[in-house]
Structure formats: C-alpha cells, structure tokens
Amino acid sequence: MGYEIVRVLIQGKQVPTVQIMADRTDGRPIGVADCEAISHAAGAVLDVDDPFPKEWHLEVSSPGIDRPLTRTKDWLRFAGHLATAEMSIPFEGRRRFRGFILGADEESVRLKLEDGGEVTLPRADMRRAKLVLTDELIAATAAQAGVNPDGDDLSEDDSDASTLPKRN
C-alpha cells in the first residue's frame, strides 16, 4: 500500500485498542487520507482474523515529530537529534538514558549523553525509545516536509520575497 509500520501496540484488557503508527514509503508526511486507507485495510484483516473475543478499537496515526524509535533506519535517520531510551533491565545501573543519537545497528544504539559521556545500549533490552521534541527537530522535520518552521511552504517561488516585510 506504500506504507511502513513503525509500531503496533495493543493496550487495554476490557476493550483493547490496537494502535498502528505508520510512515509513507515515499518519505512524504502521512495525512488523514493515509490513516483512513490503513485503517480500512487493517480493520478488514482484523475483522477476518478476529483476534479479540469482544469489542475492540483501532487507531491509526503518524508517528508524530517526537516519534518512537523502533527500527534501525529510524535511529540512523535521526542521528544527531536528542532521544530518550528506557531499558527493561538496568544497564550500567540505570534504566533511563537521554542523549544525542550517534548511531545504531540491529543490536545496539549509541548515544552521547547530556553529561558528555557515551553509551552503547543493547536494543534487545530496550523497553521503549523516542525522540525528544526540540527546536532543531521541529526545524529538520519542517525542512524535510518542505515547510518553514513558521508554516510557510518552501516550494513556492520566493523571487519577490525581498519586497515583503520580514516576520520575527
């Protein structure tokens, strides 16, 4: 369908909610129509397979700017950005880490911690990880989408931009 699954999470016992986060394979931002298409396709599969004995809910969304980091390609794509990681079991006496992404492979993630140290975390023991919302991340995400952080479309012709008043 032209999408990649970022995460599937099932929450709740009485009325389970299946949460699907997806990206477009072409790199463009995911929109409402994309979520609707994924919802219809996933809902049809879940209706046929019927994994839940009673009522359940389906939520489909983009990962958002402060997205979860679940795949190696996500870690590599956001190298240099600030992230948090929570370990299932303590690593070097800690469960929570916060630092700038230096790199990753299938087995581990490297972070430059805010105190200047570096750590290599085993991905097999990682409970969850996500990007931290920063001005730099917002600017990078906007630039990738072709929009200024102010909300202006960068794809428009700015040939007479010098005649327009500047915004603060």
PDB file of N, CA and C in Angstrom, residues 23-67:
ATOM      1  N   ASP A  23       4.488   5.153   8.500  1.00  0.00           N
ATOM      2  CA  ASP A  23       5.148   6.160   7.670  1.00  0.00           C
ATOM      3  C   ASP A  23       4.831   5.831   6.218  1.00  0.00           C
ATOM      4  N   ARG A  24       4.909   6.838   5.374  1.00  0.00           N
ATOM      5  CA  ARG A  24       4.809   6.611   3.930  1.00  0.00           C
ATOM      6  C   ARG A  24       6.170   6.146   3.439  1.00  0.00           C
ATOM      7  N   THR A  25       6.203   5.224   2.488  1.00  0.00           N
ATOM      8  CA  THR A  25       7.477   4.742   1.958  1.00  0.00           C
ATOM      9  C   THR A  25       8.163   5.787   1.081  1.00  0.00           C
ATOM     10  N   ASP A  26       7.400   6.758   0.568  1.00  0.00           N
ATOM     11  CA  ASP A  26       7.995   7.786  -0.288  1.00  0.00           C
ATOM     12  C   ASP A  26       8.578   8.950   0.518  1.00  0.00           C
ATOM     13  N   GLY A  27       8.488   8.890   1.854  1.00  0.00           N
ATOM     14  CA  GLY A  27       9.077   9.917   2.700  1.00  0.00           C
ATOM     15  C   GLY A  27       8.212  11.135   2.938  1.00  0.00           C
ATOM     16  N   ARG A  28       7.100  11.250   2.221  1.00  0.00           N
ATOM     17  CA  ARG A  28       6.213  12.394   2.442  1.00  0.00           C
ATOM     18  C   ARG A  28       5.480  12.216   3.763  1.00  0.00           C
ATOM     19  N   PRO A  29       5.024  13.334   4.351  1.00  0.00           N
ATOM     20  CA  PRO A  29       4.275  13.228   5.620  1.00  0.00           C
ATOM     21  C   PRO A  29       2.972  12.441   5.430  1.00  0.00           C
ATOM     22  N   ILE A  30       2.623  11.690   6.424  1.00  0.00           N
ATOM     23  CA  ILE A  30       1.387  10.908   6.380  1.00  0.00           C
ATOM     24  C   ILE A  30       0.214  11.827   6.720  1.00  0.00           C
ATOM     25  N   GLY A  31      -0.888  11.669   6.014  1.00  0.00           N
ATOM     26  CA  GLY A  31      -2.049  12.517   6.227  1.00  0.00           C
ATOM     27  C   GLY A  31      -3.273  11.718   6.643  1.00  0.00           C
ATOM     28  N   VAL A  32      -4.364  12.419   6.780  1.00  0.00           N
ATOM     29  CA  VAL A  32      -5.619  11.796   7.224  1.00  0.00           C
ATOM     30  C   VAL A  32      -6.074  10.728   6.234  1.00  0.00           C
ATOM     31  N   ALA A  33      -5.971  11.012   4.943  1.00  0.00           N
ATOM     32  CA  ALA A  33      -6.388  10.026   3.930  1.00  0.00           C
ATOM     33  C   ALA A  33      -5.540   8.761   4.030  1.00  0.00           C
ATOM     34  N   ASP A  34      -4.251   8.919   4.331  1.00  0.00           N
ATOM     35  CA  ASP A  34      -3.374   7.759   4.509  1.00  0.00           C
ATOM     36  C   ASP A  34      -3.833   6.927   5.707  1.00  0.00           C
ATOM     37  N   CYS A  35      -4.110   7.604   6.813  1.00  0.00           N
ATOM     38  CA  CYS A  35      -4.563   6.906   8.017  1.00  0.00           C
ATOM     39  C   CYS A  35      -5.874   6.169   7.758  1.00  0.00           C
ATOM     40  N   GLU A  36      -6.744   6.804   6.998  1.00  0.00           N
ATOM     41  CA  GLU A  36      -8.029   6.179   6.669  1.00  0.00           C
ATOM     42  C   GLU A  36      -7.817   4.920   5.826  1.00  0.00           C
ATOM     43  N   ALA A  37      -6.925   4.974   4.838  1.00  0.00           N
ATOM     44  CA  ALA A  37      -6.656   3.810   3.986  1.00  0.00           C
ATOM     45  C   ALA A  37      -6.076   2.660   4.808  1.00  0.00           C
ATOM     46  N   ILE A  38      -5.126   2.982   5.694  1.00  0.00           N
ATOM     47  CA  ILE A  38      -4.528   1.951   6.550  1.00  0.00           C
ATOM     48  C   ILE A  38      -5.579   1.370   7.485  1.00  0.00           C
ATOM     49  N   SER A  39      -6.427   2.230   8.034  1.00  0.00           N
ATOM     50  CA  SER A  39      -7.473   1.792   8.954  1.00  0.00           C
ATOM     51  C   SER A  39      -8.427   0.805   8.277  1.00  0.00           C
ATOM     52  N   HIS A  40      -8.850   1.124   7.056  1.00  0.00           N
ATOM     53  CA  HIS A  40      -9.762   0.219   6.333  1.00  0.00           C
ATOM     54  C   HIS A  40      -9.098  -1.135   6.060  1.00  0.00           C
ATOM     55  N   ALA A  41      -7.839  -1.105   5.614  1.00  0.00           N
ATOM     56  CA  ALA A  41      -7.144  -2.353   5.296  1.00  0.00           C
ATOM     57  C   ALA A  41      -6.886  -3.178   6.556  1.00  0.00           C
ATOM     58  N   ALA A  42      -6.364  -2.534   7.601  1.00  0.00           N
ATOM     59  CA  ALA A  42      -6.061  -3.263   8.841  1.00  0.00           C
ATOM     60  C   ALA A  42      -7.343  -3.743   9.510  1.00  0.00           C
ATOM     61  N   GLY A  43      -8.381  -2.902   9.500  1.00  0.00           N
ATOM     62  CA  GLY A  43      -9.661  -3.291  10.091  1.00  0.00           C
ATOM     63  C   GLY A  43     -10.250  -4.513   9.419  1.00  0.00           C
ATOM     64  N   ALA A  44     -10.129  -4.573   8.103  1.00  0.00           N
ATOM     65  CA  ALA A  44     -10.658  -5.735   7.371  1.00  0.00           C
ATOM     66  C   ALA A  44      -9.915  -7.006   7.757  1.00  0.00           C
ATOM     67  N   VAL A  45      -8.594  -6.924   7.863  1.00  0.00           N
ATOM     68  CA  VAL A  45      -7.798  -8.093   8.254  1.00  0.00           C
ATOM     69  C   VAL A  45      -8.152  -8.512   9.669  1.00  0.00           C
ATOM     70  N   LEU A  46      -8.252  -7.557  10.587  1.00  0.00           N
ATOM     71  CA  LEU A  46      -8.574  -7.889  11.981  1.00  0.00           C
ATOM     72  C   LEU A  46     -10.002  -8.433  12.117  1.00  0.00           C
ATOM     73  N   ASP A  47     -10.918  -7.949  11.292  1.00  0.00           N
ATOM     74  CA  ASP A  47     -12.280  -8.483  11.326  1.00  0.00           C
ATOM     75  C   ASP A  47     -12.307  -9.947  10.885  1.00  0.00           C
ATOM     76  N   VAL A  48     -11.519 -10.293   9.893  1.00  0.00           N
ATOM     77  CA  VAL A  48     -11.478 -11.671   9.397  1.00  0.00           C
ATOM     78  C   VAL A  48     -10.779 -12.581  10.395  1.00  0.00           C
ATOM     79  N   ASP A  49      -9.613 -12.139  10.883  1.00  0.00           N
ATOM     80  CA  ASP A  49      -8.852 -12.959  11.827  1.00  0.00           C
ATOM     81  C   ASP A  49      -9.497 -13.008  13.207  1.00  0.00           C
ATOM     82  N   ASP A  50     -10.233 -11.964  13.566  1.00  0.00           N
ATOM     83  CA  ASP A  50     -10.982 -11.870  14.817  1.00  0.00           C
ATOM     84  C   ASP A  50     -10.142 -12.258  16.046  1.00  0.00           C
ATOM     85  N   PRO A  51      -9.034 -11.507  16.306  1.00  0.00           N
ATOM     86  CA  PRO A  51      -8.160 -11.867  17.430  1.00  0.00           C
ATOM     87  C   PRO A  51      -8.698 -11.498  18.809  1.00  0.00           C
ATOM     88  N   PHE A  52      -9.766 -10.706  18.851  1.00  0.00           N
ATOM     89  CA  PHE A  52     -10.313 -10.271  20.128  1.00  0.00           C
ATOM     90  C   PHE A  52     -11.719 -10.833  20.292  1.00  0.00           C
ATOM     91  N   PRO A  53     -12.022 -11.416  21.463  1.00  0.00           N
ATOM     92  CA  PRO A  53     -13.317 -12.060  21.655  1.00  0.00           C
ATOM     93  C   PRO A  53     -14.495 -11.087  21.717  1.00  0.00           C
ATOM     94  N   LYS A  54     -14.243  -9.838  22.103  1.00  0.00           N
ATOM     95  CA  LYS A  54     -15.321  -8.863  22.260  1.00  0.00           C
ATOM     96  C   LYS A  54     -15.006  -7.623  21.451  1.00  0.00           C
ATOM     97  N   GLU A  55     -15.574  -6.507  21.858  1.00  0.00           N
ATOM     98  CA  GLU A  55     -15.357  -5.223  21.202  1.00  0.00           C
ATOM     99  C   GLU A  55     -13.897  -4.793  21.311  1.00  0.00           C
ATOM    100  N   TRP A  56     -13.414  -4.086  20.285  1.00  0.00           N
ATOM    101  CA  TRP A  56     -12.058  -3.542  20.280  1.00  0.00           C
ATOM    102  C   TRP A  56     -12.062  -2.282  19.428  1.00  0.00           C
ATOM    103  N   HIS A  57     -11.008  -1.474  19.579  1.00  0.00           N
ATOM    104  CA  HIS A  57     -10.886  -0.227  18.825  1.00  0.00           C
ATOM    105  C   HIS A  57      -9.600  -0.252  18.010  1.00  0.00           C
ATOM    106  N   LEU A  58      -9.612   0.483  16.904  1.00  0.00           N
ATOM    107  CA  LEU A  58      -8.441   0.607  16.057  1.00  0.00           C
ATOM    108  C   LEU A  58      -8.092   2.078  15.916  1.00  0.00           C
ATOM    109  N   GLU A  59      -6.840   2.423  16.168  1.00  0.00           N
ATOM    110  CA  GLU A  59      -6.334   3.783  15.987  1.00  0.00           C
ATOM    111  C   GLU A  59      -5.162   3.727  15.020  1.00  0.00           C
ATOM    112  N   VAL A  60      -5.197   4.576  14.014  1.00  0.00           N
ATOM    113  CA  VAL A  60      -4.098   4.658  13.058  1.00  0.00           C
ATOM    114  C   VAL A  60      -3.601   6.096  13.050  1.00  0.00           C
ATOM    115  N   SER A  61      -2.274   6.276  13.127  1.00  0.00           N
ATOM    116  CA  SER A  61      -1.730   7.630  13.162  1.00  0.00           C
ATOM    117  C   SER A  61      -0.323   7.652  12.572  1.00  0.00           C
ATOM    118  N   SER A  62       0.146   8.872  12.375  1.00  0.00           N
ATOM    119  CA  SER A  62       1.556   9.056  12.040  1.00  0.00           C
ATOM    120  C   SER A  62       2.331   8.924  13.343  1.00  0.00           C
ATOM    121  N   PRO A  63       3.627   8.693  13.263  1.00  0.00           N
ATOM    122  CA  PRO A  63       4.413   8.608  14.490  1.00  0.00           C
ATOM    123  C   PRO A  63       4.576   9.958  15.175  1.00  0.00           C
ATOM    124  N   GLY A  64       4.325  11.053  14.480  1.00  0.00           N
ATOM    125  CA  GLY A  64       4.494  12.380  15.062  1.00  0.00           C
ATOM    126  C   GLY A  64       5.950  12.815  15.027  1.00  0.00           C
ATOM    127  N   ILE A  65       6.185  14.043  15.432  1.00  0.00           N
ATOM    128  CA  ILE A  65       7.546  14.572  15.408  1.00  0.00           C
ATOM    129  C   ILE A  65       8.399  13.902  16.481  1.00  0.00           C
ATOM    130  N   ASP A  66       7.867  13.759  17.686  1.00  0.00           N
ATOM    131  CA  ASP A  66       8.625  13.108  18.766  1.00  0.00           C
ATOM    132  C   ASP A  66       8.313  11.612  18.768  1.00  0.00           C
ATOM    133  N   ARG A  67       8.543  11.024  17.630  1.00  0.00           N
ATOM    134  CA  ARG A  67       8.172   9.651  17.313  1.00  0.00           C
ATOM    135  C   ARG A  67       8.902   8.603  18.140  1.00  0.00           C
TER     136      ARG A  67
END
